[in-house]
Tab-separated table of C-alpha atoms in Angstrom:
chain	number	residue	atom	x	y	z
A	388	ALA	CA	-12.215	36.292	55.814
A	389	ILE	CA	-9.561	36.622	53.139
A	390	ALA	CA	-9.243	40.073	51.640
A	391	ARG	CA	-9.918	40.744	47.987
A	392	THR	CA	-7.162	40.056	45.520
A	393	MET	CA	-5.977	42.361	42.800
A	394	ALA	CA	-7.212	39.989	40.129
A	395	ALA	CA	-10.711	40.100	41.522
A	396	ASP	CA	-10.775	43.873	41.304
A	397	SER	CA	-9.043	44.355	37.962
A	398	THR	CA	-12.209	44.889	35.930
A	399	GLY	CA	-12.432	48.640	36.432
A	400	ALA	CA	-11.464	51.462	34.146
A	401	GLY	CA	-8.155	52.313	35.787
A	402	PRO	CA	-4.749	52.217	34.015
A	403	GLY	CA	-3.435	48.889	32.782
A	404	GLY	CA	-6.506	46.922	33.847
A	405	LEU	CA	-6.402	48.101	37.467
A	406	SER	CA	-9.675	49.259	38.965
A	407	GLU	CA	-10.171	52.952	39.620
A	408	GLU	CA	-10.037	52.228	43.349
A	409	GLN	CA	-6.716	50.411	42.982
A	410	ALA	CA	-5.314	53.213	40.825
A	411	ALA	CA	-6.240	55.683	43.574
A	412	VAL	CA	-4.683	53.571	46.359
A	413	TYR	CA	-1.473	52.893	44.424
A	414	ASP	CA	-1.218	56.288	42.724
A	415	ARG	CA	2.102	57.262	44.318
A	416	GLN	CA	3.926	54.042	43.485
A	417	LEU	CA	2.430	53.837	39.991
A	418	ARG	CA	4.229	57.101	39.309
A	419	VAL	CA	7.494	55.534	40.537
A	420	TRP	CA	7.583	52.060	38.977
A	421	GLY	CA	4.640	52.008	36.565
A	422	VAL	CA	1.570	49.884	35.946
A	423	GLU	CA	3.335	46.734	34.736
A	424	ALA	CA	5.510	46.526	37.860
A	425	GLN	CA	2.411	47.042	40.001
A	426	ARG	CA	0.601	44.227	38.218
A	427	ARG	CA	3.581	41.897	38.686
A	428	LEU	CA	3.670	42.769	42.387
A	429	GLY	CA	-0.051	42.047	42.559
A	430	ALA	CA	0.580	38.581	41.137
A	431	SER	CA	3.372	37.776	43.642
A	432	ARG	CA	3.165	35.428	46.614
A	433	ILE	CA	5.381	35.841	49.701
A	434	LEU	CA	5.748	33.545	52.714
A	435	VAL	CA	6.913	35.018	56.032
A	436	ALA	CA	7.947	32.971	59.067
A	437	GLY	CA	9.171	34.151	62.449
A	438	LEU	CA	6.962	37.161	63.133
A	439	THR	CA	9.497	39.380	64.860
A	440	GLY	CA	9.576	43.154	64.693
A	441	LEU	CA	11.733	42.939	61.572
A	442	ALA	CA	9.219	40.638	59.885
A	443	ALA	CA	6.354	42.930	60.898
A	444	GLU	CA	8.018	45.898	59.215
A	445	ALA	CA	8.619	43.864	56.054
A	446	CYS	CA	5.012	42.625	56.027
A	447	LYS	CA	3.700	46.157	56.406
A	448	ASN	CA	5.809	47.416	53.516
A	449	VAL	CA	4.880	44.697	51.016
A	450	ALA	CA	1.203	44.777	52.021
A	451	LEU	CA	0.972	48.527	51.492
A	452	ALA	CA	2.882	48.199	48.212
A	453	GLY	CA	0.194	45.835	46.922
A	454	VAL	CA	1.589	42.298	47.016
A	455	GLY	CA	-0.992	39.827	45.748
A	456	ALA	CA	-0.662	37.145	48.430
A	457	LEU	CA	1.073	37.206	51.791
A	458	VAL	CA	1.260	33.957	53.776
A	459	LEU	CA	2.075	34.126	57.505
A	460	TYR	CA	3.486	31.062	59.252
A	461	ASP	CA	1.488	30.371	62.411
A	462	ASP	CA	3.363	28.355	65.050
A	463	GLY	CA	0.545	28.734	67.566
A	464	ALA	CA	2.239	31.368	69.714
A	465	PRO	CA	-0.418	33.473	71.519
A	466	ALA	CA	-0.698	37.109	70.511
A	467	VAL	CA	-0.034	38.252	74.078
A	468	ASP	CA	3.473	36.769	73.744
A	469	ALA	CA	4.288	38.511	70.453
A	470	ALA	CA	7.764	39.948	69.971
A	471	PRO	CA	7.961	43.498	71.397
A	472	GLY	CA	8.668	44.941	67.955
A	473	ASN	CA	5.682	43.314	66.242
A	474	PHE	CA	3.421	46.354	66.183
A	475	LEU	CA	1.036	44.588	63.801
A	476	ALA	CA	0.224	41.872	66.333
A	477	ALA	CA	-0.117	44.444	69.109
A	478	SER	CA	-2.639	46.395	67.041
A	479	GLY	CA	-4.583	43.270	66.120
A	480	LEU	CA	-4.712	42.186	69.760
A	481	ALA	CA	-5.916	45.619	70.844
A	482	ASP	CA	-8.695	45.546	68.247
A	483	ALA	CA	-9.821	42.124	69.481
A	484	ALA	CA	-9.840	43.122	73.156
A	485	GLY	CA	-13.108	42.268	74.858
A	486	THR	CA	-14.198	39.784	72.188
A	487	ALA	CA	-14.708	36.048	72.673
A	488	ASP	CA	-11.767	35.235	70.388
A	489	ALA	CA	-9.220	37.528	72.047
A	490	ASP	CA	-7.724	34.895	74.361
A	491	ALA	CA	-7.259	32.378	71.524
A	492	LEU	CA	-5.729	34.877	69.105
A	493	THR	CA	-2.295	33.854	67.818
A	494	VAL	CA	0.519	36.157	66.759
A	495	ALA	CA	-0.053	35.260	63.112
A	496	ASN	CA	-3.808	35.873	63.254
A	497	ALA	CA	-3.406	39.189	65.061
A	498	THR	CA	-0.770	40.271	62.533
A	499	ALA	CA	-2.961	39.190	59.615
A	500	ALA	CA	-5.943	41.147	60.942
A	501	THR	CA	-3.945	44.392	60.946
A	502	LEU	CA	-2.506	43.758	57.479
A	503	ARG	CA	-5.980	43.203	56.023
A	504	GLU	CA	-7.017	46.603	57.330
A	505	MET	CA	-3.968	48.218	55.749
A	506	ASN	CA	-4.728	46.998	52.237
A	507	PRO	CA	-7.985	45.298	51.157
A	508	PHE	CA	-6.564	44.248	47.774
A	509	GLY	CA	-4.085	41.661	49.047
A	510	GLU	CA	-4.794	38.083	50.128
A	511	ILE	CA	-3.523	37.495	53.671
A	512	SER	CA	-3.557	33.817	54.655
A	513	ILE	CA	-2.186	31.567	57.400
A	514	LEU	CA	0.044	28.481	57.205
A	515	GLN	CA	0.003	26.517	60.445
A	516	GLY	CA	2.998	24.491	61.575
A	517	PRO	CA	5.337	23.597	64.462
A	518	SER	CA	7.410	26.235	66.226
A	519	ASP	CA	10.651	24.759	64.842
A	520	LEU	CA	9.505	25.869	61.346
A	521	SER	CA	9.597	22.272	60.117
A	522	GLY	CA	6.304	23.052	58.391
A	523	ILE	CA	8.217	25.099	55.847
A	524	ASP	CA	9.314	22.476	53.354
A	525	ALA	CA	9.382	22.077	49.575
A	526	ALA	CA	5.596	21.788	49.429
A	527	ALA	CA	5.085	24.932	51.531
A	528	VAL	CA	7.352	27.147	49.418
A	529	LYS	CA	6.092	25.810	46.084
A	530	GLY	CA	4.375	28.619	44.213
A	531	CYS	CA	5.996	31.331	46.347
A	532	ASP	CA	8.045	34.056	44.707
A	533	ALA	CA	9.894	34.886	47.914
A	534	VAL	CA	10.314	33.577	51.457
A	535	LEU	CA	11.410	35.630	54.483
A	536	VAL	CA	12.442	33.988	57.752
A	537	THR	CA	13.518	35.663	60.989
A	538	GLY	CA	14.000	34.566	64.574
A	539	CYS	CA	15.322	31.092	63.756
A	540	SER	CA	18.652	29.291	64.008
A	541	LEU	CA	21.217	29.290	61.225
A	542	ALA	CA	20.635	25.572	60.612
A	543	VAL	CA	16.898	26.100	60.125
A	544	ALA	CA	17.522	29.056	57.810
A	545	GLU	CA	19.910	26.953	55.717
A	546	ARG	CA	17.334	24.172	55.396
A	547	ILE	CA	14.606	26.573	54.290
A	548	ASN	CA	17.017	28.243	51.865
A	549	ASP	CA	17.697	24.851	50.284
A	550	ALA	CA	13.945	24.278	49.874
A	551	CYS	CA	13.599	27.697	48.250
A	552	ARG	CA	16.432	26.896	45.834
A	553	ASP	CA	14.673	23.709	44.776
A	554	ALA	CA	11.374	25.568	44.301
A	555	GLY	CA	12.911	28.542	42.493
A	556	ALA	CA	11.863	31.034	45.186
A	557	SER	CA	13.958	33.945	46.410
A	558	PHE	CA	15.097	33.629	50.026
A	559	PHE	CA	15.635	36.323	52.646
A	560	TYR	CA	16.926	35.849	56.181
A	561	GLY	CA	17.444	38.538	58.771
A	562	GLU	CA	17.825	39.278	62.462
A	563	CYS	CA	17.770	42.511	64.422
A	564	ARG	CA	19.035	42.650	68.000
A	565	ALA	CA	19.321	46.136	69.506
A	566	THR	CA	22.241	47.779	67.665
A	567	VAL	CA	23.308	44.586	65.882
A	568	ALA	CA	21.656	43.182	62.756
A	569	ASN	CA	22.351	40.781	59.927
A	570	PHE	CA	20.665	40.212	56.587
A	571	PHE	CA	21.060	37.651	53.822
A	572	ALA	CA	19.487	37.359	50.375
A	573	ASP	CA	19.596	34.513	47.871
A	574	LEU	CA	17.878	35.497	44.626
A	575	GLY	CA	19.054	32.411	42.789
A	576	PRO	CA	21.903	31.544	40.414
A	577	ASN	CA	20.547	33.598	37.499
A	578	PHE	CA	18.883	36.737	38.818
A	579	ARG	CA	18.118	39.155	35.996
A	580	TYR	CA	17.513	42.852	36.524
A	581	ALA	CA	17.619	46.037	34.482
A	582	VAL	CA	20.019	48.911	35.076
A	583	GLU	CA	18.724	52.235	33.799
A	584	ARG	CA	20.979	54.256	31.572
A	585	GLY	CA	20.748	57.672	29.967
A	586	ARG	CA	18.130	58.127	27.275
A	587	SER	CA	19.257	58.493	23.708
A	588	ASN	CA	18.628	62.072	22.567
A	589	THR	CA	18.767	60.937	18.961
A	590	ALA	CA	16.170	58.234	19.565
A	591	GLU	CA	13.900	60.704	21.332
A	592	LYS	CA	14.102	63.198	18.509
A	593	ASP	CA	13.535	60.560	15.853
A	594	GLY	CA	10.724	58.922	17.812
A	595	ASP	CA	12.473	55.541	17.654
A	596	ALA	CA	10.815	53.788	20.603
A	597	ALA	CA	12.781	50.553	20.217
A	598	ASN	CA	16.180	52.241	20.242
A	599	ASN	CA	15.115	54.503	23.063
A	600	ALA	CA	13.953	51.576	25.193
A	601	ALA	CA	17.260	49.812	24.617
A	602	ALA	CA	19.100	52.950	25.656
A	603	ASP	CA	17.027	53.230	28.836
A	604	ALA	CA	18.040	49.939	30.433
A	605	ALA	CA	20.616	47.186	30.227
A	606	VAL	CA	19.856	43.667	31.467
A	607	VAL	CA	22.332	42.356	34.042
A	608	VAL	CA	22.537	38.787	35.364
A	609	SER	CA	23.838	38.173	38.889
A	610	SER	CA	24.531	34.849	40.573
A	611	PHE	CA	23.704	34.466	44.268
A	612	VAL	CA	24.890	31.639	46.515
A	613	PRO	CA	22.885	29.784	49.182
A	614	LEU	CA	23.306	30.627	52.851
A	615	ARG	CA	25.297	27.501	53.765
A	616	GLU	CA	27.861	28.362	51.098
A	617	ALA	CA	28.015	32.026	52.096
A	618	VAL	CA	28.770	31.305	55.758
A	619	SER	CA	31.521	28.866	54.810
A	620	CYS	CA	33.533	31.529	52.944
A	621	GLU	CA	36.622	33.072	54.453
A	622	TRP	CA	36.260	36.720	55.408
A	623	CYS	CA	39.203	37.734	53.224
A	624	THR	CA	37.294	36.660	50.089
A	625	LEU	CA	34.056	38.524	50.718
A	626	GLY	CA	35.093	41.729	48.965
A	627	ASN	CA	35.852	39.984	45.684
A	628	GLY	CA	32.191	39.680	44.688
A	629	ARG	CA	31.217	43.263	45.331
A	630	GLU	CA	30.591	45.652	42.474
A	631	GLY	CA	33.429	48.108	42.261
A	632	GLY	CA	35.890	45.863	44.166
């Protein structure tokens, strides 16, 4: 069964249209980033492929934060063969022990079962496809806000990144091997974000909300490059794009 979505439970008397139950579950983060950010997170859709330990940690974090929809790519790998670091699959397999479905449980299904227990307000679904991740194409990423892939080759990651670019989805790629790790993010050619600045004392005293809001944050636009372009750069040029030199 698919867990309840935030939209389905937004009829309560909590802040900003959230239900009282949601407000209680998300109380800590509401104090950090506010109701509007929580609602935007609740309307987001993320696709995750390659359910390694790194992916499991990412899934846990976004599920607990309250992402609206989390799609797990299921390549048919049995749960008993899950990556050693995928604690979500291990927990789901343990919960299913002794049941008729335990032997047929896949890594994705075992992972999804644990995530649904962690947060009942998010929709956790499965996308089935081949183990070479060829099932992740333009149609699969359409409607997604972000895609995370791990445990695949560079060529496969580049192909999926291209599909994300075409669909307007953010792309994340990472690997973690003992003491060595790598991470890549492509948030698109025009990624906008706000940088907080000091509040205007004058605006606060005068009660000028518009001026005060403008003083609080400045909008910055950053341009990211796709993975295939990033790996083709010479090492000596990599520092040029960093803030501060």
